[in-house]
CSV table of C-alpha atoms in Angstrom, one decimal:
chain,number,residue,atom,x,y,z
A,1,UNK,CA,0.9,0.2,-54.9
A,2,UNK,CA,3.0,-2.9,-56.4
A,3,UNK,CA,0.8,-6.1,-53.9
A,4,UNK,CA,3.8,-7.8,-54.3
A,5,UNK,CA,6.1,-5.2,-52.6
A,6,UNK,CA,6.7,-5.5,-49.3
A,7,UNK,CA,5.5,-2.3,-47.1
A,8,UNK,CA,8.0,-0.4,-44.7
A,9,UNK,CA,6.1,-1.1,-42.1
A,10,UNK,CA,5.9,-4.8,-42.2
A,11,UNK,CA,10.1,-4.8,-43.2
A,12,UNK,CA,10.7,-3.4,-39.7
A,13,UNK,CA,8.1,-5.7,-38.2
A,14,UNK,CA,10.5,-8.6,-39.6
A,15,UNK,CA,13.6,-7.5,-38.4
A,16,UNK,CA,12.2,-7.3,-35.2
A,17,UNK,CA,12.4,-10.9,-35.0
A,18,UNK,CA,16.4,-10.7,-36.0
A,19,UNK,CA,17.0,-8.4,-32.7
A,20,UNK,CA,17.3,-11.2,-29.8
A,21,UNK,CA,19.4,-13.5,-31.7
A,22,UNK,CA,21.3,-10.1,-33.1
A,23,UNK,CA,22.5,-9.6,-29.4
A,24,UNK,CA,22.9,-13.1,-28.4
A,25,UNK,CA,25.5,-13.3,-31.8
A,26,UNK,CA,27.0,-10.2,-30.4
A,27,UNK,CA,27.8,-11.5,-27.2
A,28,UNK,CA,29.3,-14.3,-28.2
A,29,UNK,CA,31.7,-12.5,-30.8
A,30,UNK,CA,32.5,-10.2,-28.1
A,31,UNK,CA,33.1,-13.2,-25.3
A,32,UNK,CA,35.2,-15.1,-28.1
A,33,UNK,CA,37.1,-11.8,-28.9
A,34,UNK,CA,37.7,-11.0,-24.7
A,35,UNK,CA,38.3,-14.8,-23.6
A,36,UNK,CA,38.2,-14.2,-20.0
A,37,UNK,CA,36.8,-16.5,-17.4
A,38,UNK,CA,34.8,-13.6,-16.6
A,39,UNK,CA,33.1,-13.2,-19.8
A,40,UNK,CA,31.1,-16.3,-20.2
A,41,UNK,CA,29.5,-17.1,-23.9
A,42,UNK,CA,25.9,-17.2,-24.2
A,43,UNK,CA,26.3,-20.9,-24.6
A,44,UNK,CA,27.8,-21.1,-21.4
A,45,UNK,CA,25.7,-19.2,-19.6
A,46,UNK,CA,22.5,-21.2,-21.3
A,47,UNK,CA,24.5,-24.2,-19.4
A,48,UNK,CA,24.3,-22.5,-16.0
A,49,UNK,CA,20.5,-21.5,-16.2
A,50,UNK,CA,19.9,-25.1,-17.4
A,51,UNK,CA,22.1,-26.6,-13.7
A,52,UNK,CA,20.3,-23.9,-11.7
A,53,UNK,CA,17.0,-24.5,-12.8
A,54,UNK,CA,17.2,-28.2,-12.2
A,55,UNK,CA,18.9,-28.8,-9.6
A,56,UNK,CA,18.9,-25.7,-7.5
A,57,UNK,CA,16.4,-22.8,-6.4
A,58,UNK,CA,16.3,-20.5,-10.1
A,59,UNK,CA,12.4,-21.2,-10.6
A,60,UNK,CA,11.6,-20.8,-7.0
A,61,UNK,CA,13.9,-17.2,-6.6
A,62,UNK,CA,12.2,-16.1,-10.0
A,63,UNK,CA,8.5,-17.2,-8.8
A,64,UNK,CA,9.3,-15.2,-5.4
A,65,UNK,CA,10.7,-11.9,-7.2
A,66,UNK,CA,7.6,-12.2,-9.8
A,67,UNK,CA,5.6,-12.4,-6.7
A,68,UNK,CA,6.7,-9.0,-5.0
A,69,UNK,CA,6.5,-7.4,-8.3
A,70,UNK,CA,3.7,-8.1,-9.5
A,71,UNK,CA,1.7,-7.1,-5.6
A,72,UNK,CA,3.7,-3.9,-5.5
A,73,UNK,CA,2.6,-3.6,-8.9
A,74,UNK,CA,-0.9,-3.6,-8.6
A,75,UNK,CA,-0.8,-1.6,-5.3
A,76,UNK,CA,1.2,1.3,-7.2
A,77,UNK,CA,-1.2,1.8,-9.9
A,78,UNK,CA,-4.1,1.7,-7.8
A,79,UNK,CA,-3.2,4.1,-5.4
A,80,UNK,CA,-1.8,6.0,-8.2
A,81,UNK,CA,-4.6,6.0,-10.4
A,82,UNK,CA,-6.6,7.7,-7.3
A,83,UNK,CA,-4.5,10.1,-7.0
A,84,UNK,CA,-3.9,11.1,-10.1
A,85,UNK,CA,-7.5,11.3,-10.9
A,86,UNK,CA,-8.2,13.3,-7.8
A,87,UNK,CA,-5.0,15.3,-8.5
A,88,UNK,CA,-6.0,16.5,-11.9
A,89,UNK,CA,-9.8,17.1,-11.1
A,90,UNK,CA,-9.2,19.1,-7.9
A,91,UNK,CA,-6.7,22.1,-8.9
A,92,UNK,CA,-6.8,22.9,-4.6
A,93,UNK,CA,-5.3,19.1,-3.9
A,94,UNK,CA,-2.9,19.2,-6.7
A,95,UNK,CA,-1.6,22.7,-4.9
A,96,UNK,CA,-1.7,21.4,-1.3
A,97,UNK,CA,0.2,17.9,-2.3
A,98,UNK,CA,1.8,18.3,-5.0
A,99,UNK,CA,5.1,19.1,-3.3
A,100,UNK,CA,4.5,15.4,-2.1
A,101,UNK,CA,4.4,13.6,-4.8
A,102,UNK,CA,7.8,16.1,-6.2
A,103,UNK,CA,9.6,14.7,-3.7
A,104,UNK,CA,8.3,10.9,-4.0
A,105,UNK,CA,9.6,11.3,-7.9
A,106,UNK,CA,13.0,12.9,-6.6
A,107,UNK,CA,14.2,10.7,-3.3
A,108,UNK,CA,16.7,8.2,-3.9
A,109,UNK,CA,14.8,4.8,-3.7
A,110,UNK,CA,17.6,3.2,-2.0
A,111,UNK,CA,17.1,5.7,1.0
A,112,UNK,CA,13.2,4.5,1.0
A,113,UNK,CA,14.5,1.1,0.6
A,114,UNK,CA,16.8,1.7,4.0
A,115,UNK,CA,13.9,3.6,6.0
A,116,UNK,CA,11.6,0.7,5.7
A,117,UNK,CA,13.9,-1.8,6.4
A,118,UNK,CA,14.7,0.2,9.6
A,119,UNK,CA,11.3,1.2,10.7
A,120,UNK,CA,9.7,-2.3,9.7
A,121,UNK,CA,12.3,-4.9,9.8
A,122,UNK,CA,13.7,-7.1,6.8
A,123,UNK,CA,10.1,-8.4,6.2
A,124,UNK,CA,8.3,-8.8,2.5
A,125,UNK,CA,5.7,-6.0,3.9
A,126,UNK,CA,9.1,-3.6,4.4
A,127,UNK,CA,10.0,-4.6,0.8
A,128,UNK,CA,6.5,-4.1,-1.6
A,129,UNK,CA,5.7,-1.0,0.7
A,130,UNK,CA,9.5,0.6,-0.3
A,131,UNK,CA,8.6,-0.5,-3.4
A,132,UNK,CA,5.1,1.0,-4.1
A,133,UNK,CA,6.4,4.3,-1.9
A,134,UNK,CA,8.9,4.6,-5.4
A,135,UNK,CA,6.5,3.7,-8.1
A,136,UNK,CA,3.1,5.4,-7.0
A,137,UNK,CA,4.3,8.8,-8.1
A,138,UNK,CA,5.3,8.1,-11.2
A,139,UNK,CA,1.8,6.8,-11.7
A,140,UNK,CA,0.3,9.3,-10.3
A,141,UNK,CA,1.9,12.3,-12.5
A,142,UNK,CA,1.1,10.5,-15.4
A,143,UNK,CA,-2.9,9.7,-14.6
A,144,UNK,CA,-2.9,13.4,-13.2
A,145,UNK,CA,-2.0,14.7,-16.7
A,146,UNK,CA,-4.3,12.5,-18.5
A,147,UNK,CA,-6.7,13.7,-16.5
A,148,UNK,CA,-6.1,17.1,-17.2
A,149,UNK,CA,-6.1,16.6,-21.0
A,150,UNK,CA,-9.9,15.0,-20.9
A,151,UNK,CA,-12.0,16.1,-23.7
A,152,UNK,CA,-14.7,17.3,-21.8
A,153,UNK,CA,-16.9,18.3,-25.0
A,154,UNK,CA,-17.7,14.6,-24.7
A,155,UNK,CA,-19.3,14.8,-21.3
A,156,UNK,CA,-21.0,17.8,-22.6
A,157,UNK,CA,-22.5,16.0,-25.4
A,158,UNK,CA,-23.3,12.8,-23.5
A,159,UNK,CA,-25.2,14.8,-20.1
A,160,UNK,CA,-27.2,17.0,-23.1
A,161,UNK,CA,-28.4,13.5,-24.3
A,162,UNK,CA,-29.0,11.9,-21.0
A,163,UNK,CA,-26.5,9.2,-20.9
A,164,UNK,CA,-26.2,7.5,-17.6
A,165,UNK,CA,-22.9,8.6,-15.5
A,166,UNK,CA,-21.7,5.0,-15.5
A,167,UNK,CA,-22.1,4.5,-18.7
A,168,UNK,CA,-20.4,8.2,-19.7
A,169,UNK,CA,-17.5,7.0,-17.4
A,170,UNK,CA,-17.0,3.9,-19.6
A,171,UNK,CA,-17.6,5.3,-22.8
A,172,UNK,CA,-15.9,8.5,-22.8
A,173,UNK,CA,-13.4,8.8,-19.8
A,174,UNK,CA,-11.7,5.9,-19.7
A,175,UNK,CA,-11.0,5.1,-23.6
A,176,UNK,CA,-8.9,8.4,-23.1
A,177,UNK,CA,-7.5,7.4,-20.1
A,178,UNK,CA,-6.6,4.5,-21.1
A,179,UNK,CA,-3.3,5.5,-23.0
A,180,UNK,CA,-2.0,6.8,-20.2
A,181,UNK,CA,-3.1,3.7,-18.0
A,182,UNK,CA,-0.9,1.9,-20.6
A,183,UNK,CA,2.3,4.2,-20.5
A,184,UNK,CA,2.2,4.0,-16.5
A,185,UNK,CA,2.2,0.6,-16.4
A,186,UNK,CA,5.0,-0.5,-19.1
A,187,UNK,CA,7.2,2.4,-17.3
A,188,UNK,CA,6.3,1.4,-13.6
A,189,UNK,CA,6.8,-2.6,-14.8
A,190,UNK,CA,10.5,-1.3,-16.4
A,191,UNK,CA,10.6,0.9,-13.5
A,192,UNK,CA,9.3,-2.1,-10.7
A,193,UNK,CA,11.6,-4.9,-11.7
A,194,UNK,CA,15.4,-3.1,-11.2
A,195,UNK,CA,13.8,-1.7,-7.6
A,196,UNK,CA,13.0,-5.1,-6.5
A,197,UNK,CA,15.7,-6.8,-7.3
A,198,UNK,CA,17.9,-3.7,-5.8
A,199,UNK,CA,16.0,-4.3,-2.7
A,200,UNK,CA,16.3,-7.9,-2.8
A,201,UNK,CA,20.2,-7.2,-2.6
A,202,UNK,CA,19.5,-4.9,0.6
A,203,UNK,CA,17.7,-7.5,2.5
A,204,UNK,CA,15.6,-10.3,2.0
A,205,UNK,CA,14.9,-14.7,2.6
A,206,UNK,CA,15.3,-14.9,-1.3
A,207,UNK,CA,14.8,-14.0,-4.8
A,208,UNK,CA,16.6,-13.2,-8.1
A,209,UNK,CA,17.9,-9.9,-6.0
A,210,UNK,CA,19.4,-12.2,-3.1
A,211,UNK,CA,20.6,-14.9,-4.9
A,212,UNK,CA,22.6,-12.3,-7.3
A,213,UNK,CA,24.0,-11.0,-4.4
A,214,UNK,CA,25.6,-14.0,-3.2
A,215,UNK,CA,26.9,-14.6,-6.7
A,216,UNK,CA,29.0,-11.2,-6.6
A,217,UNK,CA,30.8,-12.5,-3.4
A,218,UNK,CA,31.7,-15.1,-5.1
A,219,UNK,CA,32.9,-13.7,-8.3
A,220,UNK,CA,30.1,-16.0,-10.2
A,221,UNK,CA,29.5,-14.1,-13.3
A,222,UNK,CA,28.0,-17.0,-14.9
A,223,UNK,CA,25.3,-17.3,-11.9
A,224,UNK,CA,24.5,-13.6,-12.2
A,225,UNK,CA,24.2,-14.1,-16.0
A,226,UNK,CA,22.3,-16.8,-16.1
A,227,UNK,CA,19.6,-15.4,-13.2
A,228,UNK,CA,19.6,-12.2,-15.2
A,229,UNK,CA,18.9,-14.0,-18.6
A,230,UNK,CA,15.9,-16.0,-17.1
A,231,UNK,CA,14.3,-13.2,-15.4
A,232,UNK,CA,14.6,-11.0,-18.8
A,233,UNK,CA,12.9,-13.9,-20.4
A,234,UNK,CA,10.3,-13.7,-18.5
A,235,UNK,CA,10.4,-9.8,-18.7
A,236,UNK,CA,9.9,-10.2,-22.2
A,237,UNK,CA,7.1,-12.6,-22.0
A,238,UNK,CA,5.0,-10.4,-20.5
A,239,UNK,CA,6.0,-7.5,-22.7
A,240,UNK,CA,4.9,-9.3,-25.9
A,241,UNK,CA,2.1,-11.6,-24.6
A,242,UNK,CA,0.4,-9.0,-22.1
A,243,UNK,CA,1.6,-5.3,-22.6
A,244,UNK,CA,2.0,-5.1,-26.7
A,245,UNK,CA,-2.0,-6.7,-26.8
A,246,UNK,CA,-3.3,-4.5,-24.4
A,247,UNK,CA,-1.4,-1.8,-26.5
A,248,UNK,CA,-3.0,-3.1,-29.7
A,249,UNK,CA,-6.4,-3.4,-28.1
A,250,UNK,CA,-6.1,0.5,-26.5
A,251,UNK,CA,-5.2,1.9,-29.9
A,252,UNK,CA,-7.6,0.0,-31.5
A,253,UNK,CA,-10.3,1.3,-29.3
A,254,UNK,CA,-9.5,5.5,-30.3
A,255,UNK,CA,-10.5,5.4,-33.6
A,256,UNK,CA,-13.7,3.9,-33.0
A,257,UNK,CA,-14.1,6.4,-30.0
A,258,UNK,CA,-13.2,9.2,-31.9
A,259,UNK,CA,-15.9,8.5,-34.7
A,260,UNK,CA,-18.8,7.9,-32.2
């Protein structure tokens, strides 16, 4: 092949970079085009998040909605991750509760979102339990699957030559698992941030959810904007600096596994 030809695959890398300021160009066409108080330009919105970050409470809303995220977060995959595992090793648990976790995929979170709030008050505990009530399943179905789909020719090989459960466990279960650690996540993360938010709305002392809704009474699309367009930046952040390396490293990790 020509070294001085560019590959396909490193072409769509590059234009990767052209897709943020794509959409911000966009916008602005289409908010010169409509010309509507209502349709702020990017440039104006910039303007708003700039006010609102210094001299009201953006960072502090954003820090507190990052905050219930990321501890319903972290509760939801656990729990999930147990489940799942026991789900897909134990055909008789999968049969007696898996009616459960059906209807934990299927019930409209804002009717979780209501029941806490009634049963437990407008308190943050109300808020990350509604929260990890609608993400756990997801988790679960996904980890009970990849559990299911375990290689167990591996475990075969490594009891026949002695290896030490522990070390089987990290060796051979989890480098499989791990893909589907990594596709629960990034859909419960995708999944995590609209529900908050959404709940924020509902009830709570704060947060990019609350402060949005106080912008709608008031007709502020440029506040709404400009909340929106900080917490996407921080959104994607953590997709690029956190979720795409732990990709990276996870499919760097199955060749090697697969040649052991």
């Amino acid at each position: 092949m020509d070294r001085g030809r560019k590959s396909p695959r490193g072409i769509s890398g590059g234009l990767e970079w052209f897709s943020l300021p794509l959409l911000l160009l966009t916008w602005q066409i289409l908010a010169v085009v409509v010309d509507h108080r209502l349709f702020p330009t990017p440039i104006e919105v910039v303007g708003e998040l700039w006010y609102l970050a210094t001299e009201r409470s953006l960072l502090e809303d954003v820090f507190k909605t990052l905050t219930r995220a990321a501890i319903a977060f972290v509760v939801a995959m656990g729990a999930g991750i147990v489940l799942g595992g026991i789900f897909g090793r134990f055909r008789a648990a999968d049969q007696l509760f898996g009616s459960w976790v059906l209807i934990g995929l299927n019930i409209p979170a804002i009717v979780v979102a209501i029941t806490c709030y009634i049963w437990l008050g407008l308190t943050e505990f109300a808020l990350i339990l509604a929260v990890v009530i609608n993400k756990a399943p997801l988790v679960t179905v996904t980890m009970r699957e990849g559990v299911r789909a375990l290689d167990h020719g591996y475990g075969e090989l490594a009891r026949v030559y002695r290896v030490p459960f522990w070390r089987r466990v990290r060796r051979f279960v989890v480098p499989q698992l791990m893909p589907y650690v990594l596709t629960a996540a990034r859909t419960g993360l995708s999944l995590i941030w609209k529900i908050v938010l959404v709940f924020e709305v509902l009830g709570s002392d704060g947060g990019v959810g609350f402060r949005i809704g106080i912008f709608f009474q008031n007709f502020d699309i440029a506040g709404i904007l400009a909340y929106t367009m900080a917490f996407m930046t921080v959104v994607i952040l953590i997709e690029y600096a956190v979720m795409r390396q732990l990709e990276a490293k996870v499919l760097g990790w199955r060749p090697a596994f697969l040649s052991a």
